[in-house]
Amino acid sequence: MKCRVCRGPAVIDVRRQNANYCPEHFLRMCRDQVAKAIDEFAMIRPGERVLMTVSGGKDSLMGWDVLRELGYEVDGFCISLGIGEYSAASTAAARAFADERGWPLEVVDLREEHGFDVPTAAHVTRRVPCSACGLSKRHLFDDAARRGGYDVVATGHNLDDEAAVLFGNVLRWDAEYLGRQLPVLPERNGFPRKVKPLVRLAERETAAYCVLRGIDYIVEECPMAEGNKHLGYKAALNAIEAESPGSKHVVYFHFLREASALFASRTAQEADALGACGRCGAPTTGDLCAFCRLQERTAGHEPVELKPRRKAPT
Ligand code: Q46
Ligand code: ZN
Ligand code: ZN
């Protein structure tokens, strides 16, 4: 196996590119793909300050590393979700990564600072944990960016994530979500732009990047992923990709080019209807935003013990 670029010994094959790479040229390919995504979708403008949301997993740590390598001014933000050992290990990995490099990282503890955690919110709302978790993350990312004066919030979503979300949205023909499923969401109502600079890289590549760069990331998956259909969609797409390398890239980027604009008007109507939350000022369609309502519902509730119901599909 020879490197596509230098013909030296290769350590990884990237089947959708029909190419093999040595460590140096694999790392360069990853950076180039991130730079290309940023350029193609106008994600970050020169001089803008970026807040990278980090979980301690491979994607977010890789994203932070690459953005800094590309010369952007990027700080980290991590939420301790209260999901038992998993949250403790995630936060520790994010902290260790930031400390080793001397890069600024803000850690917010959901229970200490907002009075609830993800298992308790899931119990109180009787919904899957990812529902309360996702809305809390979105709210706190926006809040951290506003407080810190950041122009852009970057997340570690990769090609596998985006293709799986697209697959799920199409299975339900969810027009509103399809209209919003973009690698860049523009700033609105004083909230920062949201960007996904890793959309041109597969999960296997973000993991390989971390190994080759000596980045210690948390390998364990969240134990509350039960009820999360996303993992099932990923497994289905992996089976397709194994037969036809490049399928994920084609379905996602062709969607962006050919179809996503067809759904945009639905999303625009939603955006017009937004007012400000009476408690925290976040954009919302009601009097209180979903995060503040969740906080009210969980107020004073004893912490609920973590109970994963079944193992997530791999
Ligand atoms: S952390 Fe939160 Fe994920 Fe765990 S509860 Fe679901 S959304 S699976 S990325
Ligand atoms: Zn090479
Ligand atoms: Zn609010």
Coordinates of C-alpha atoms and ligand atoms in Angstrom, one line a residue:
M1 CA 0.0 0.0 0.0
K2 CA 1.6 3.2 -1.2
C3 CA 0.8 6.9 -0.3
R4 CA -1.1 8.6 -3.1
V5 CA 1.0 11.7 -2.7
C6 CA 4.6 10.6 -2.0
R7 CA 4.5 6.8 -2.8
G8 CA 6.0 6.1 0.6
P9 CA 4.4 3.4 2.9
A10 CA 0.7 4.1 3.5
V11 CA -1.0 3.6 6.9
I12 CA -4.6 4.2 5.9
D13 CA -6.9 3.7 2.9
V14 CA -9.7 6.1 2.2
R15 CA -11.9 4.0 -0.1
R16 CA -14.3 6.7 -1.2
Q17 CA -11.3 8.6 -2.6
N18 CA -9.8 5.4 -3.9
A19 CA -6.5 6.5 -2.2
N20 CA -4.0 5.4 0.5
Y21 CA -2.0 7.9 2.6
C22 CA 1.2 8.0 4.7
P23 CA 0.7 9.7 8.1
E24 CA 2.0 13.1 6.9
H25 CA -0.2 13.2 3.8
F26 CA -3.2 11.8 5.6
L27 CA -3.1 14.6 8.1
R28 CA -2.6 17.1 5.3
M29 CA -5.6 15.7 3.5
C30 CA -7.8 16.1 6.6
R31 CA -6.7 19.7 7.0
D32 CA -7.3 20.4 3.3
Q33 CA -10.8 18.9 3.6
V34 CA -11.7 21.1 6.5
A35 CA -10.2 24.2 4.8
K36 CA -12.3 23.3 1.7
A37 CA -15.5 23.0 3.7
I38 CA -14.9 26.3 5.4
D39 CA -14.2 28.0 2.1
E40 CA -17.0 26.2 0.1
F41 CA -19.7 27.2 2.6
A42 CA -18.2 30.5 3.9
M43 CA -18.1 29.2 7.4
I44 CA -15.5 31.5 9.1
R45 CA -14.4 34.9 7.9
P46 CA -10.8 36.2 8.7
G47 CA -10.5 37.6 12.2
E48 CA -13.6 36.0 13.6
R49 CA -13.6 34.4 17.0
V50 CA -14.7 30.8 17.1
L51 CA -16.1 28.7 20.0
M52 CA -15.6 25.0 19.4
T53 CA -18.0 22.8 21.3
V54 CA -16.0 19.9 22.7
S55 CA -17.2 16.7 24.3
G56 CA -13.9 14.9 24.7
G57 CA -14.7 12.6 21.7
K58 CA -12.6 12.3 18.6
D59 CA -14.5 14.6 16.3
S60 CA -14.6 17.7 18.5
L61 CA -11.0 17.4 19.7
M62 CA -9.9 16.9 16.1
G63 CA -11.9 19.8 14.9
W64 CA -10.4 22.1 17.6
D65 CA -6.9 20.9 16.6
V66 CA -7.4 21.4 12.9
L67 CA -9.0 24.8 13.2
R68 CA -6.1 26.0 15.3
E69 CA -3.6 24.4 12.8
L70 CA -5.4 26.4 10.0
G71 CA -4.7 29.6 12.0
Y72 CA -8.2 30.3 13.4
E73 CA -8.7 31.8 16.9
V74 CA -10.6 29.0 18.6
D75 CA -11.5 28.5 22.2
G76 CA -13.4 25.4 23.6
F77 CA -16.7 25.0 25.4
C78 CA -17.7 21.8 27.2
I79 CA -20.9 20.8 29.1
S80 CA -20.9 18.3 31.9
L81 CA -24.3 16.6 31.3
G82 CA -24.4 14.6 34.5
I83 CA -24.5 11.3 32.6
G84 CA -22.6 9.3 35.3
E85 CA -19.0 8.1 34.5
Y86 CA -19.4 9.0 30.8
S87 CA -19.8 12.7 31.5
A88 CA -16.9 12.6 34.0
A89 CA -14.6 10.9 31.5
S90 CA -15.7 13.3 28.6
T91 CA -15.1 16.4 30.7
A92 CA -11.7 15.0 31.9
A93 CA -10.6 14.3 28.3
A94 CA -11.6 17.8 27.1
R95 CA -9.8 19.4 30.1
A96 CA -6.6 17.3 29.6
F97 CA -6.5 18.2 25.9
A98 CA -6.9 21.9 26.5
D99 CA -4.5 22.0 29.5
E100 CA -1.7 20.2 27.5
R101 CA -1.9 22.9 24.8
G102 CA -2.7 25.9 27.1
W103 CA -5.9 26.6 25.1
P104 CA -8.9 28.2 26.9
L105 CA -11.8 25.9 27.7
E106 CA -15.0 26.8 29.6
V107 CA -16.7 23.9 31.3
V108 CA -20.4 24.3 32.4
D109 CA -21.8 21.8 34.8
L110 CA -25.5 21.4 34.0
R111 CA -26.6 20.3 37.5
E112 CA -24.4 22.8 39.4
E113 CA -25.2 25.8 37.3
H114 CA -28.7 25.1 36.0
G115 CA -30.2 22.7 38.6
F116 CA -30.7 19.5 36.6
D117 CA -28.9 16.8 34.6
V118 CA -29.8 14.8 31.5
P119 CA -31.0 11.6 33.3
T120 CA -33.3 13.6 35.6
A121 CA -34.7 15.7 32.7
A122 CA -35.4 12.5 30.7
H123 CA -37.2 11.0 33.7
V124 CA -39.3 14.1 34.4
T125 CA -40.2 14.7 30.7
R126 CA -40.7 11.0 30.0
R127 CA -38.9 11.5 26.7
V128 CA -35.6 10.0 25.3
P129 CA -32.6 11.5 27.0
C130 CA -31.2 12.9 23.7
S131 CA -34.2 15.2 23.5
A132 CA -33.5 17.1 26.7
C133 CA -29.7 16.8 26.1
G134 CA -29.9 18.2 22.6
L135 CA -32.0 21.2 23.6
S136 CA -29.7 21.9 26.6
K137 CA -26.6 21.8 24.4
R138 CA -28.0 24.1 21.8
H139 CA -29.2 26.6 24.4
L140 CA -25.9 26.6 26.3
F141 CA -23.7 26.8 23.2
D142 CA -25.6 29.9 22.1
D143 CA -25.5 31.4 25.6
A144 CA -21.7 30.8 25.9
A145 CA -21.1 32.4 22.5
R146 CA -23.1 35.5 23.4
R147 CA -21.4 35.8 26.8
G148 CA -17.9 35.4 25.3
G149 CA -18.5 37.6 22.3
Y150 CA -17.8 34.8 19.8
D151 CA -18.9 35.2 16.1
V152 CA -19.1 31.5 15.3
V153 CA -20.0 28.3 17.1
A154 CA -18.3 25.2 15.5
T155 CA -19.4 21.6 16.2
G156 CA -17.7 18.3 15.4
H157 CA -20.4 16.8 13.2
N158 CA -18.8 14.7 10.5
L159 CA -20.0 13.2 7.2
D160 CA -21.4 10.1 8.9
D161 CA -23.4 12.2 11.3
E162 CA -24.8 14.5 8.6
A163 CA -25.6 11.6 6.2
A164 CA -27.4 9.7 9.1
V165 CA -29.4 12.8 10.1
L166 CA -30.4 13.4 6.4
F167 CA -31.4 9.7 6.1
G168 CA -33.7 10.1 9.2
N169 CA -35.2 13.4 8.0
V170 CA -35.9 11.8 4.6
L171 CA -37.5 8.7 6.1
R172 CA -40.0 11.1 7.9
W173 CA -40.0 13.7 5.1
D174 CA -39.5 16.2 7.8
A175 CA -39.5 19.4 5.7
E176 CA -38.6 21.8 8.5
Y177 CA -35.5 19.8 9.5
L178 CA -34.5 19.2 5.9
G179 CA -34.6 23.0 5.4
R180 CA -32.4 23.5 8.3
Q181 CA -29.9 20.7 7.7
L182 CA -27.0 22.8 6.4
P183 CA -23.3 22.9 7.2
V184 CA -23.8 26.6 8.1
L185 CA -26.7 28.2 9.9
P186 CA -26.4 32.0 9.6
E187 CA -26.5 34.3 12.6
R188 CA -29.9 35.5 13.6
N189 CA -31.5 37.5 16.4
G190 CA -28.1 38.2 17.9
F191 CA -27.1 34.5 18.0
P192 CA -23.9 33.3 16.4
R193 CA -23.4 31.5 13.2
K194 CA -23.3 27.7 13.6
V195 CA -20.8 25.8 11.4
K196 CA -19.8 22.1 10.9
P197 CA -16.3 22.2 9.5
L198 CA -15.8 18.4 9.5
V199 CA -18.6 17.6 7.1
R200 CA -16.2 16.5 4.4
L201 CA -14.5 13.9 6.7
A202 CA -15.8 10.4 7.8
E203 CA -15.8 9.2 11.3
R204 CA -13.1 6.7 10.6
E205 CA -10.9 9.6 9.4
T206 CA -11.4 11.8 12.5
A207 CA -10.5 8.8 14.7
A208 CA -7.3 8.1 12.6
Y209 CA -6.4 11.8 12.7
C210 CA -6.5 11.7 16.5
V211 CA -4.4 8.5 16.7
L212 CA -1.8 9.9 14.3
R213 CA -1.7 13.2 16.2
G214 CA -1.5 11.5 19.6
I215 CA -4.8 13.0 20.8
D216 CA -6.3 11.1 23.7
Y217 CA -10.0 11.1 23.2
I218 CA -12.8 9.3 25.0
V219 CA -13.8 6.1 23.1
E220 CA -16.8 5.1 25.1
E221 CA -20.2 6.0 23.6
C222 CA -22.8 7.8 25.7
P223 CA -24.8 5.1 27.7
M224 CA -28.0 7.0 27.2
A225 CA -28.1 6.7 23.4
E226 CA -30.9 4.2 23.8
G227 CA -33.9 5.3 21.8
N228 CA -31.5 7.3 19.6
K229 CA -32.4 6.2 16.0
H230 CA -29.4 8.1 14.7
L231 CA -27.1 5.1 15.6
G232 CA -29.3 2.7 13.6
Y233 CA -29.3 5.0 10.6
K234 CA -25.5 5.1 10.8
A235 CA -25.3 1.4 10.9
A236 CA -27.6 1.1 7.8
L237 CA -25.5 3.7 5.9
N238 CA -22.2 1.9 6.9
A239 CA -23.6 -1.3 5.2
I240 CA -24.4 0.7 2.0
E241 CA -21.0 2.5 2.1
A242 CA -19.2 -0.9 2.4
E243 CA -20.8 -2.0 -0.8
S244 CA -20.5 1.4 -2.6
P245 CA -17.7 3.6 -1.2
G246 CA -18.6 7.2 -1.5
S247 CA -22.4 6.8 -1.0
K248 CA -22.5 9.0 2.1
H249 CA -20.6 11.8 0.4
V250 CA -22.8 11.6 -2.7
V251 CA -26.1 11.6 -0.9
Y252 CA -25.2 14.4 1.5
F253 CA -23.5 16.8 -1.0
H254 CA -26.0 16.2 -3.7
F255 CA -28.8 16.9 -1.3
L256 CA -27.1 20.2 -0.4
R257 CA -26.6 21.1 -4.0
E258 CA -29.9 19.9 -5.6
A259 CA -32.5 19.7 -2.9
S260 CA -31.9 21.6 0.3
A261 CA -33.0 25.0 -1.1
L262 CA -36.4 23.5 -1.9
F263 CA -37.1 23.2 1.9
A264 CA -35.7 26.5 2.9
S265 CA -39.0 28.5 2.8
R266 CA -40.5 26.4 5.5
T267 CA -37.7 27.2 7.8
A268 CA -37.8 30.9 7.0
Q269 CA -41.4 31.0 8.1
E270 CA -40.5 29.4 11.4
A271 CA -37.7 32.0 11.9
D272 CA -40.0 34.9 11.4
A273 CA -42.3 33.7 14.2
L274 CA -39.6 33.9 16.9
G275 CA -39.8 36.2 19.9
A276 CA -37.6 36.5 23.0
C277 CA -37.8 34.2 26.1
G278 CA -39.2 36.2 29.0
R279 CA -36.6 34.7 31.3
C280 CA -33.3 34.4 29.4
G281 CA -33.9 36.3 26.2
A282 CA -33.3 33.4 23.9
P283 CA -35.3 33.2 20.6
T284 CA -38.5 31.2 21.1
T285 CA -42.0 30.8 19.7
G286 CA -43.6 30.9 23.2
D287 CA -43.2 33.1 26.4
L288 CA -40.4 30.9 27.7
C289 CA -37.8 29.1 25.7
A290 CA -37.6 25.3 25.8
F291 CA -34.6 25.3 28.1
C292 CA -36.2 27.6 30.7
R293 CA -39.4 25.4 30.6
L294 CA -37.2 22.3 31.2
Q295 CA -35.5 24.0 34.1
E296 CA -38.9 24.9 35.6
R297 CA -40.2 21.3 35.2
T298 CA -37.1 19.8 36.8
A299 CA -36.7 22.3 39.6
G300 CA -36.2 20.7 43.0
H301 CA -36.3 17.2 41.5
E302 CA -33.9 14.7 43.2
P303 CA -31.2 13.5 40.8
V304 CA -32.3 10.4 39.0
E305 CA -29.9 7.5 38.8
L306 CA -28.6 6.7 35.3
K307 CA -30.5 3.7 33.8
P308 CA -29.6 2.8 30.3
R309 CA -32.4 0.6 29.1
R310 CA -30.7 -1.2 26.3
K311 CA -27.4 -1.2 24.5
A312 CA -27.2 1.1 21.5
P313 CA -26.7 -0.6 18.1
T314 CA -23.2 -0.4 16.9
Ligands
Q46_1 S1 -24.7 12.8 24.8 FE1 -26.8 13.6 24.9 FE2 -25.6 12.4 22.8 FE3 -25.9 11.0 25.1 S2 -27.9 11.8 25.7 FE4 -28.0 11.6 23.5 S3 -27.5 13.6 22.8 S4 -26.3 10.2 23.0 S5 -24.3 13.1 21.2
ZN2 ZN 2.8 10.5 1.7
ZN3 ZN -35.2 31.0 28.3

